[in-house]
Amino acid sequence: MTEQPGAVACSVCAAPRDAESPVQALMWVREDERGRVRWLCPRCARTHVRDIEAKLPSEYW
Ligand SMILES: [Zn+2]
């Protein structure tokens, strides 16, 4: 699956990943939900970490 470079924003707070520092950008979490890719910024990912862990396929660990 091909990602869309430059078109990534947090699915929770809508923060653009491009605005993050390179280090912060690496901490973003990618979720696949029925073929639709969602991204979570580090702040929202931390808030929703339990939900993510429950759904995330093991290949992403
Ligand atoms: Zn966010």
Short mmCIF file of C-alpha atoms and ligand atoms in Angstrom, two decimals:
data_model
loop_
_atom_site.label_atom_id
_atom_site.label_comp_id
_atom_site.label_asym_id
_atom_site.label_seq_id
_atom_site.Cartn_x
_atom_site.Cartn_y
_atom_site.Cartn_z
CA MET A 1 0.00 0.00 0.00
CA THR A 2 1.37 3.38 -0.97
CA GLU A 3 1.28 6.24 1.46
CA GLN A 4 0.48 9.76 0.43
CA PRO A 5 3.53 11.88 1.12
CA GLY A 6 2.77 15.35 2.35
CA ALA A 7 -0.90 14.57 2.93
CA VAL A 8 -0.67 13.16 6.43
CA ALA A 9 -2.58 14.69 9.29
CA CYS A 10 -3.57 13.37 12.68
CA SER A 11 -6.96 11.68 12.49
CA VAL A 12 -7.82 12.91 15.97
CA CYS A 13 -6.59 16.50 16.25
CA ALA A 14 -5.88 17.14 12.54
CA ALA A 15 -2.34 18.34 13.19
CA PRO A 16 -0.25 18.12 9.98
CA ARG A 17 2.71 15.77 10.24
CA ASP A 18 4.77 18.03 8.00
CA ALA A 19 4.78 20.60 10.79
CA GLU A 20 6.52 18.20 13.15
CA SER A 21 10.25 17.87 13.56
CA PRO A 22 11.80 14.78 11.90
CA VAL A 23 12.11 13.10 15.28
CA GLN A 24 8.50 13.77 16.12
CA ALA A 25 7.36 12.64 12.68
CA LEU A 26 8.94 9.23 13.28
CA MET A 27 6.79 8.83 16.36
CA TRP A 28 3.54 9.11 14.45
CA VAL A 29 1.42 5.98 14.48
CA ARG A 30 -0.07 4.55 11.34
CA GLU A 31 -3.34 2.65 11.53
CA ASP A 32 -5.01 0.65 8.79
CA GLU A 33 -8.74 0.53 9.20
CA ARG A 34 -10.51 -1.47 6.49
CA GLY A 35 -7.99 -0.34 3.91
CA ARG A 36 -8.13 3.28 4.99
CA VAL A 37 -4.94 4.64 6.52
CA ARG A 38 -5.22 6.85 9.57
CA TRP A 39 -2.39 8.62 11.37
CA LEU A 40 -2.10 9.59 14.98
CA CYS A 41 0.30 12.19 16.25
CA PRO A 42 2.46 11.16 19.25
CA ARG A 43 0.24 13.06 21.65
CA CYS A 44 -2.99 11.46 20.48
CA ALA A 45 -1.31 8.07 20.08
CA ARG A 46 -0.33 8.16 23.71
CA THR A 47 -3.91 8.94 24.67
CA HIS A 48 -5.31 6.16 22.52
CA VAL A 49 -2.51 3.64 22.97
CA ARG A 50 -4.68 0.93 24.48
CA ASP A 51 -7.19 1.20 21.67
CA ILE A 52 -4.41 1.02 19.10
CA GLU A 53 -2.76 -2.00 20.67
CA ALA A 54 -6.04 -3.86 20.62
CA LYS A 55 -6.50 -3.34 16.88
CA LEU A 56 -3.01 -3.19 15.46
CA PRO A 57 -1.89 -6.23 13.47
CA SER A 58 1.20 -7.89 14.87
CA GLU A 59 3.22 -7.13 11.73
CA TYR A 60 3.44 -3.49 12.82
CA TRP A 61 5.10 -4.22 16.14
ZN ZN B 1 -3.28 14.33 17.24
#
